Tab-separated table of N, CA and C in Angstrom:
chain	number	residue	atom	x	y	z
A	20	MET	N	0.861	-1.191	0.008
A	20	MET	CA	-0.002	-0.010	-0.005
A	20	MET	C	0.876	1.269	0.000
A	21	GLY	N	0.292	2.371	0.146
A	21	GLY	CA	1.092	3.623	0.134
A	21	GLY	C	1.475	4.083	-1.284
A	22	LEU	N	0.707	3.573	-2.242
A	22	LEU	CA	1.020	3.893	-3.661
A	22	LEU	C	-0.066	4.845	-4.264
A	23	ALA	N	-0.705	5.621	-3.349
A	23	ALA	CA	-1.690	6.573	-3.871
A	23	ALA	C	-0.962	7.709	-4.562
A	24	TYR	N	-1.678	8.388	-5.432
A	24	TYR	CA	-1.109	9.500	-6.180
A	24	TYR	C	-0.484	10.549	-5.302
A	25	ALA	N	0.686	11.019	-5.624
A	25	ALA	CA	1.429	12.102	-4.901
A	25	ALA	C	1.835	11.655	-3.507
A	26	ALA	N	1.866	10.360	-3.245
A	26	ALA	CA	2.398	9.869	-1.945
A	26	ALA	C	3.917	10.046	-1.908
A	27	PRO	N	4.473	10.424	-0.783
A	27	PRO	CA	5.920	10.579	-0.649
A	27	PRO	C	6.624	9.281	-0.923
A	28	GLY	N	7.762	9.317	-1.621
A	28	GLY	CA	8.578	8.145	-1.892
A	28	GLY	C	7.864	7.117	-2.792
A	29	LEU	N	7.029	7.596	-3.681
A	29	LEU	CA	6.223	6.716	-4.551
A	29	LEU	C	7.096	5.874	-5.442
A	30	ASP	N	6.942	4.503	-5.375
A	30	ASP	CA	7.653	3.576	-6.235
A	30	ASP	C	6.644	2.647	-6.849
A	31	LEU	N	6.176	3.007	-8.048
A	31	LEU	CA	5.103	2.230	-8.678
A	31	LEU	C	5.566	0.865	-9.114
A	32	ALA	N	6.868	0.559	-9.083
A	32	ALA	CA	7.335	-0.779	-9.365
A	32	ALA	C	6.789	-1.777	-8.349
A	33	LYS	N	6.385	-1.313	-7.210
A	33	LYS	CA	5.809	-2.189	-6.144
A	33	LYS	C	4.285	-2.301	-6.257
A	34	ALA	N	3.680	-1.629	-7.228
A	34	ALA	CA	2.202	-1.684	-7.364
A	34	ALA	C	1.753	-3.084	-7.735
A	35	THR	N	0.700	-3.479	-7.017
A	35	THR	CA	0.083	-4.813	-7.268
A	35	THR	C	-1.102	-4.694	-8.203
A	36	MET	N	-1.584	-3.451	-8.479
A	36	MET	CA	-2.685	-3.214	-9.340
A	36	MET	C	-2.322	-1.956	-10.194
A	37	GLY	N	-3.058	-1.754	-11.272
A	37	GLY	CA	-2.817	-0.571	-12.097
A	37	GLY	C	-3.928	-0.370	-13.091
A	38	ILE	N	-3.860	0.899	-13.677
A	38	ILE	CA	-4.733	1.264	-14.756
A	38	ILE	C	-3.898	1.727	-15.886
A	39	LYS	N	-4.220	1.416	-17.092
A	39	LYS	CA	-3.480	1.865	-18.309
A	39	LYS	C	-4.444	2.825	-19.044
A	40	ALA	N	-4.011	3.991	-19.390
A	40	ALA	CA	-4.801	4.969	-20.187
A	40	ALA	C	-4.128	5.061	-21.522
A	41	LEU	N	-4.754	4.579	-22.548
A	41	LEU	CA	-4.222	4.632	-23.911
A	41	LEU	C	-5.260	5.243	-24.862
A	42	PRO	N	-5.022	6.422	-25.385
A	42	PRO	CA	-3.876	7.311	-25.130
A	42	PRO	C	-4.059	7.967	-23.760
A	43	SER	N	-3.020	8.665	-23.273
A	43	SER	CA	-3.046	9.305	-21.981
A	43	SER	C	-3.355	10.809	-22.084
A	44	VAL	N	-3.640	11.261	-23.333
A	44	VAL	CA	-3.946	12.653	-23.606
A	44	VAL	C	-5.113	12.728	-24.533
A	45	ALA	N	-6.023	13.691	-24.288
A	45	ALA	CA	-7.175	13.910	-25.199
A	45	ALA	C	-7.365	15.419	-25.325
A	46	LYS	N	-8.183	15.810	-26.330
A	46	LYS	CA	-8.562	17.202	-26.547
A	46	LYS	C	-9.749	17.473	-25.652
A	47	ALA	N	-9.817	18.764	-25.213
A	47	ALA	CA	-10.942	19.222	-24.407
A	47	ALA	C	-12.255	19.009	-25.188
A	48	GLY	N	-13.336	18.786	-24.443
A	48	GLY	CA	-14.597	18.510	-25.016
A	48	GLY	C	-15.114	17.181	-24.584
A	49	GLU	N	-15.872	16.570	-25.482
A	49	GLU	CA	-16.463	15.262	-25.175
A	49	GLU	C	-15.374	14.164	-25.280
A	50	VAL	N	-15.170	13.423	-24.187
A	50	VAL	CA	-14.176	12.371	-24.174
A	50	VAL	C	-14.858	11.058	-23.797
A	51	THR	N	-14.565	10.019	-24.555
A	51	THR	CA	-15.201	8.715	-24.299
A	51	THR	C	-14.105	7.724	-23.790
A	52	PHE	N	-14.409	7.140	-22.679
A	52	PHE	CA	-13.507	6.092	-22.070
A	52	PHE	C	-14.121	4.771	-22.338
A	53	ASN	N	-13.382	3.843	-23.003
A	53	ASN	CA	-13.799	2.441	-23.167
A	53	ASN	C	-12.989	1.678	-22.142
A	54	VAL	N	-13.659	1.156	-21.119
A	54	VAL	CA	-13.039	0.511	-19.966
A	54	VAL	C	-13.202	-0.985	-19.996
A	55	LYS	N	-12.141	-1.730	-19.804
A	55	LYS	CA	-12.220	-3.166	-19.710
A	55	LYS	C	-11.500	-3.653	-18.458
A	56	ASN	N	-12.216	-4.501	-17.698
A	56	ASN	CA	-11.605	-5.067	-16.503
A	56	ASN	C	-10.866	-6.373	-16.950
A	57	ASP	N	-9.545	-6.256	-16.976
A	57	ASP	CA	-8.732	-7.410	-17.445
A	57	ASP	C	-8.484	-8.415	-16.346
A	58	SER	N	-8.966	-8.153	-15.129
A	58	SER	CA	-8.789	-9.097	-14.031
A	58	SER	C	-9.495	-10.411	-14.283
A	59	LYS	N	-9.018	-11.472	-13.761
A	59	LYS	CA	-9.681	-12.749	-13.879
A	59	LYS	C	-10.599	-13.039	-12.666
A	60	ASP	N	-10.364	-12.268	-11.532
A	60	ASP	CA	-11.148	-12.604	-10.292
A	60	ASP	C	-11.498	-11.438	-9.453
A	61	THR	N	-11.254	-10.174	-9.904
A	61	THR	CA	-11.533	-9.013	-9.050
A	61	THR	C	-12.398	-8.003	-9.723
A	62	VAL	N	-13.411	-7.467	-9.003
A	62	VAL	CA	-14.255	-6.346	-9.517
A	62	VAL	C	-13.436	-5.090	-9.430
A	63	HIS	N	-13.542	-4.269	-10.466
A	63	HIS	CA	-12.881	-2.948	-10.513
A	63	HIS	C	-13.858	-1.886	-11.085
A	64	GLU	N	-13.493	-0.675	-10.904
A	64	GLU	CA	-14.239	0.459	-11.469
A	64	GLU	C	-13.237	1.487	-12.011
A	65	MET	N	-13.729	2.481	-12.771
A	65	MET	CA	-12.876	3.512	-13.272
A	65	MET	C	-13.577	4.837	-13.071
A	66	ILE	N	-12.936	5.731	-12.243
A	66	ILE	CA	-13.557	7.056	-11.989
A	66	ILE	C	-12.594	8.110	-12.504
A	67	VAL	N	-13.162	9.107	-13.139
A	67	VAL	CA	-12.361	10.255	-13.667
A	67	VAL	C	-12.415	11.332	-12.619
A	68	MET	N	-11.211	11.649	-12.077
A	68	MET	CA	-11.098	12.713	-11.024
A	68	MET	C	-10.368	13.939	-11.632
A	69	HIS	N	-10.879	15.128	-11.456
A	69	HIS	CA	-10.156	16.317	-11.893
A	69	HIS	C	-9.177	16.682	-10.751
A	70	LEU	N	-7.923	16.990	-11.145
A	70	LEU	CA	-6.921	17.399	-10.137
A	70	LEU	C	-6.844	18.907	-10.084
A	71	ALA	N	-7.477	19.519	-9.127
A	71	ALA	CA	-7.465	20.960	-8.967
A	71	ALA	C	-6.001	21.417	-8.693
A	72	ASP	N	-5.303	20.625	-7.905
A	72	ASP	CA	-3.879	20.898	-7.605
A	72	ASP	C	-3.130	19.601	-7.871
A	73	PRO	N	-2.531	19.427	-9.097
A	73	PRO	CA	-1.886	18.163	-9.494
A	73	PRO	C	-0.777	17.641	-8.591
A	74	GLY	N	-0.182	18.501	-7.764
A	74	GLY	CA	0.902	18.033	-6.900
A	74	GLY	C	0.407	17.527	-5.524
A	75	LYS	N	-0.906	17.620	-5.347
A	75	LYS	CA	-1.483	17.298	-4.024
A	75	LYS	C	-2.245	15.972	-4.058
A	76	PRO	N	-2.139	15.158	-2.997
A	76	PRO	CA	-2.916	13.889	-2.959
A	76	PRO	C	-4.396	14.125	-2.970
A	77	LEU	N	-5.141	13.183	-3.437
A	77	LEU	CA	-6.633	13.243	-3.350
A	77	LEU	C	-7.034	13.029	-1.875
A	78	PRO	N	-8.190	13.624	-1.480
A	78	PRO	CA	-8.679	13.418	-0.121
A	78	PRO	C	-8.978	11.971	0.077
A	79	TYR	N	-8.572	11.430	1.203
A	79	TYR	CA	-8.651	9.988	1.456
A	79	TYR	C	-9.409	9.682	2.727
A	80	LEU	N	-10.252	8.690	2.643
A	80	LEU	CA	-10.997	8.258	3.842
A	80	LEU	C	-10.272	7.016	4.430
A	81	GLU	N	-9.377	7.250	5.345
A	81	GLU	CA	-8.555	6.154	5.925
A	81	GLU	C	-9.408	5.004	6.418
A	82	ALA	N	-10.453	5.294	7.126
A	82	ALA	CA	-11.322	4.303	7.729
A	82	ALA	C	-11.965	3.365	6.683
A	83	GLU	N	-12.160	3.950	5.475
A	83	GLU	CA	-12.848	3.179	4.413
A	83	GLU	C	-11.797	2.684	3.319
A	84	ASN	N	-10.548	3.129	3.486
A	84	ASN	CA	-9.440	2.685	2.594
A	84	ASN	C	-9.784	3.023	1.163
A	85	ARG	N	-10.315	4.269	0.909
A	85	ARG	CA	-10.673	4.735	-0.412
A	85	ARG	C	-10.669	6.273	-0.475
A	86	VAL	N	-10.719	6.807	-1.727
A	86	VAL	CA	-10.723	8.220	-1.932
A	86	VAL	C	-12.143	8.779	-1.599
A	87	ASP	N	-12.137	9.992	-1.027
A	87	ASP	CA	-13.421	10.674	-0.766
A	87	ASP	C	-13.876	11.261	-2.109
A	88	GLU	N	-14.756	10.568	-2.779
A	88	GLU	CA	-15.195	10.982	-4.155
A	88	GLU	C	-15.911	12.323	-4.108
A	89	ASP	N	-16.657	12.579	-3.073
A	89	ASP	CA	-17.386	13.841	-3.022
A	89	ASP	C	-16.491	15.076	-2.985
A	90	LYS	N	-15.329	14.961	-2.294
A	90	LYS	CA	-14.377	16.044	-2.118
A	90	LYS	C	-13.357	16.042	-3.266
A	91	ALA	N	-13.184	14.975	-3.999
A	91	ALA	CA	-12.048	14.854	-4.904
A	91	ALA	C	-12.275	15.365	-6.353
A	92	GLY	N	-13.514	15.666	-6.677
A	92	GLY	CA	-13.757	16.196	-8.040
A	92	GLY	C	-14.130	15.081	-9.034
A	93	ASP	N	-15.020	14.226	-8.619
A	93	ASP	CA	-15.484	13.060	-9.417
A	93	ASP	C	-16.236	13.612	-10.638
A	94	LYS	N	-15.780	13.275	-11.836
A	94	LYS	CA	-16.407	13.762	-13.094
A	94	LYS	C	-17.293	12.670	-13.755
A	95	GLY	N	-17.213	11.500	-13.237
A	95	GLY	CA	-18.006	10.394	-13.840
A	95	GLY	C	-17.300	9.073	-13.613
A	96	GLU	N	-18.043	8.029	-13.786
A	96	GLU	CA	-17.392	6.683	-13.546
A	96	GLU	C	-18.061	5.556	-14.307
A	97	VAL	N	-17.315	4.503	-14.512
A	97	VAL	CA	-17.822	3.217	-14.980
A	97	VAL	C	-17.815	2.424	-13.672
A	98	SER	N	-19.018	2.128	-13.132
A	98	SER	CA	-19.170	1.493	-11.833
A	98	SER	C	-18.682	0.058	-11.922
A	99	GLU	N	-18.660	-0.605	-10.783
A	99	GLU	CA	-18.122	-1.942	-10.613
A	99	GLU	C	-18.312	-2.825	-11.804
A	100	LEU	N	-17.171	-3.216	-12.415
A	100	LEU	CA	-17.174	-4.113	-13.538
A	100	LEU	C	-16.687	-5.496	-13.079
A	101	ASP	N	-17.467	-6.532	-13.324
A	101	ASP	CA	-17.018	-7.864	-13.021
A	101	ASP	C	-15.847	-8.233	-13.853
A	102	PRO	N	-15.067	-9.238	-13.444
A	102	PRO	CA	-13.884	-9.621	-14.230
A	102	PRO	C	-14.274	-9.925	-15.698
A	103	GLY	N	-13.414	-9.365	-16.553
A	103	GLY	CA	-13.608	-9.590	-18.025
A	103	GLY	C	-14.659	-8.740	-18.656
A	104	LYS	N	-15.382	-7.942	-17.877
A	104	LYS	CA	-16.484	-7.103	-18.416
A	104	LYS	C	-15.961	-5.739	-18.848
A	105	SER	N	-16.744	-5.055	-19.702
A	105	SER	CA	-16.412	-3.740	-20.229
A	105	SER	C	-17.522	-2.750	-19.987
A	106	GLY	N	-17.162	-1.458	-20.036
A	106	GLY	CA	-18.137	-0.353	-19.898
A	106	GLY	C	-17.630	0.848	-20.600
A	107	THR	N	-18.508	1.825	-20.824
A	107	THR	CA	-18.153	3.046	-21.502
A	107	THR	C	-18.655	4.236	-20.712
A	108	LEU	N	-17.844	5.301	-20.775
A	108	LEU	CA	-18.189	6.558	-20.097
A	108	LEU	C	-17.848	7.679	-21.079
A	109	THR	N	-18.847	8.562	-21.308
A	109	THR	CA	-18.545	9.762	-22.109
A	109	THR	C	-18.838	10.979	-21.211
A	110	VAL	N	-17.801	11.855	-21.075
A	110	VAL	CA	-17.956	13.020	-20.272
A	110	VAL	C	-17.357	14.268	-20.964
A	111	GLU	N	-17.850	15.414	-20.601
A	111	GLU	CA	-17.345	16.654	-21.099
A	111	GLU	C	-16.232	17.121	-20.144
A	112	LEU	N	-14.986	17.197	-20.698
A	112	LEU	CA	-13.844	17.581	-19.875
A	112	LEU	C	-13.165	18.864	-20.406
A	113	LYS	N	-12.820	19.714	-19.429
A	113	LYS	CA	-12.072	20.944	-19.781
A	113	LYS	C	-10.582	20.578	-19.684
A	114	ALA	N	-9.760	21.475	-20.270
A	114	ALA	CA	-8.315	21.265	-20.271
A	114	ALA	C	-7.811	21.210	-18.840
A	115	GLY	N	-6.907	20.291	-18.541
A	115	GLY	CA	-6.334	20.148	-17.223
A	115	GLY	C	-5.844	18.747	-16.973
A	116	LYS	N	-5.428	18.539	-15.747
A	116	LYS	CA	-4.878	17.223	-15.295
A	116	LYS	C	-6.030	16.414	-14.595
A	117	TYR	N	-6.037	15.149	-14.914
A	117	TYR	CA	-7.062	14.271	-14.326
A	117	TYR	C	-6.357	12.996	-13.831
A	118	LEU	N	-7.022	12.298	-12.971
A	118	LEU	CA	-6.568	10.990	-12.522
A	118	LEU	C	-7.695	9.991	-12.740
A	119	LEU	N	-7.361	8.840	-13.342
A	119	LEU	CA	-8.296	7.765	-13.508
A	119	LEU	C	-7.989	6.763	-12.391
A	120	ILE	N	-8.981	6.511	-11.535
A	120	ILE	CA	-8.758	5.669	-10.403
A	120	ILE	C	-9.770	4.530	-10.276
A	121	CYS	N	-9.362	3.477	-9.567
A	121	CYS	CA	-10.276	2.453	-9.111
A	121	CYS	C	-10.457	2.764	-7.606
A	122	ASN	N	-11.716	2.956	-7.213
A	122	ASN	CA	-11.932	3.309	-5.801
A	122	ASN	C	-12.565	2.178	-4.999
A	123	VAL	N	-12.477	0.954	-5.470
A	123	VAL	CA	-12.855	-0.198	-4.691
A	123	VAL	C	-11.907	-0.164	-3.514
A	124	PRO	N	-12.378	-0.376	-2.238
A	124	PRO	CA	-11.492	-0.198	-1.110
A	124	PRO	C	-10.151	-0.961	-1.246
A	125	GLY	N	-9.054	-0.212	-1.045
A	125	GLY	CA	-7.689	-0.780	-1.150
A	125	GLY	C	-7.069	-0.682	-2.499
A	126	HIS	N	-7.828	-0.553	-3.556
A	126	HIS	CA	-7.222	-0.598	-4.882
A	126	HIS	C	-6.431	0.656	-5.247
A	127	TYR	N	-6.950	1.857	-4.920
A	127	TYR	CA	-6.235	3.082	-5.200
A	127	TYR	C	-4.902	3.106	-4.505
A	128	GLY	N	-4.884	2.711	-3.229
A	128	GLY	CA	-3.658	2.649	-2.427
A	128	GLY	C	-2.689	1.614	-2.897
A	129	ALA	N	-3.152	0.638	-3.682
A	129	ALA	CA	-2.312	-0.406	-4.251
A	129	ALA	C	-1.738	0.019	-5.596
A	130	GLY	N	-2.022	1.243	-6.023
A	130	GLY	CA	-1.452	1.744	-7.260
A	130	GLY	C	-2.359	1.698	-8.426
A	131	MET	N	-3.681	1.545	-8.207
A	131	MET	CA	-4.608	1.468	-9.303
A	131	MET	C	-5.128	2.840	-9.711
A	132	TRP	N	-4.258	3.568	-10.412
A	132	TRP	CA	-4.624	4.866	-10.925
A	132	TRP	C	-3.638	5.172	-12.103
A	133	ALA	N	-4.071	6.153	-12.904
A	133	ALA	CA	-3.269	6.625	-14.054
A	133	ALA	C	-3.537	8.101	-14.260
A	134	GLU	N	-2.505	8.831	-14.619
A	134	GLU	CA	-2.680	10.255	-14.968
A	134	GLU	C	-3.270	10.323	-16.367
A	135	PHE	N	-4.087	11.406	-16.557
A	135	PHE	CA	-4.684	11.626	-17.863
A	135	PHE	C	-4.747	13.142	-18.059
A	136	THR	N	-4.317	13.590	-19.221
A	136	THR	CA	-4.241	14.998	-19.469
A	136	THR	C	-5.229	15.390	-20.612
A	137	VAL	N	-5.932	16.530	-20.397
A	137	VAL	CA	-6.802	17.062	-21.407
A	137	VAL	C	-6.237	18.379	-21.853
A	138	GLU	N	-5.962	18.497	-23.151
A	138	GLU	CA	-5.403	19.689	-23.755
A	138	GLU	C	-6.444	20.599	-24.349
A	139	PRO	N	-6.153	21.863	-24.426
A	139	PRO	CA	-7.122	22.812	-25.008
A	139	PRO	C	-7.419	22.477	-26.485
């Protein structure tokens, strides 16, 4: 654990989970995310979070072992996907830095996030 975004001493080589964003950059406006859960045995989700301050960690609920979505700038999500399942999310995004996260308890802290940039 301890692999949450902007955590001190971050070493993602130790991550047991992850998200890949391909491509990792999009133009501002309507952006569609095609999400696939490649896991064979674990439910995951993908939430788009706007980073108001990209150098700062997202607000975290220690007791629940997950990000506080209400305070973090949740822009939309593909809710819990069973292993092997897919989902789609289309959202209107302004230029800026975003984080794609899985907020199933423990997953974000295990490194299940990816940076995503929206250009003007």
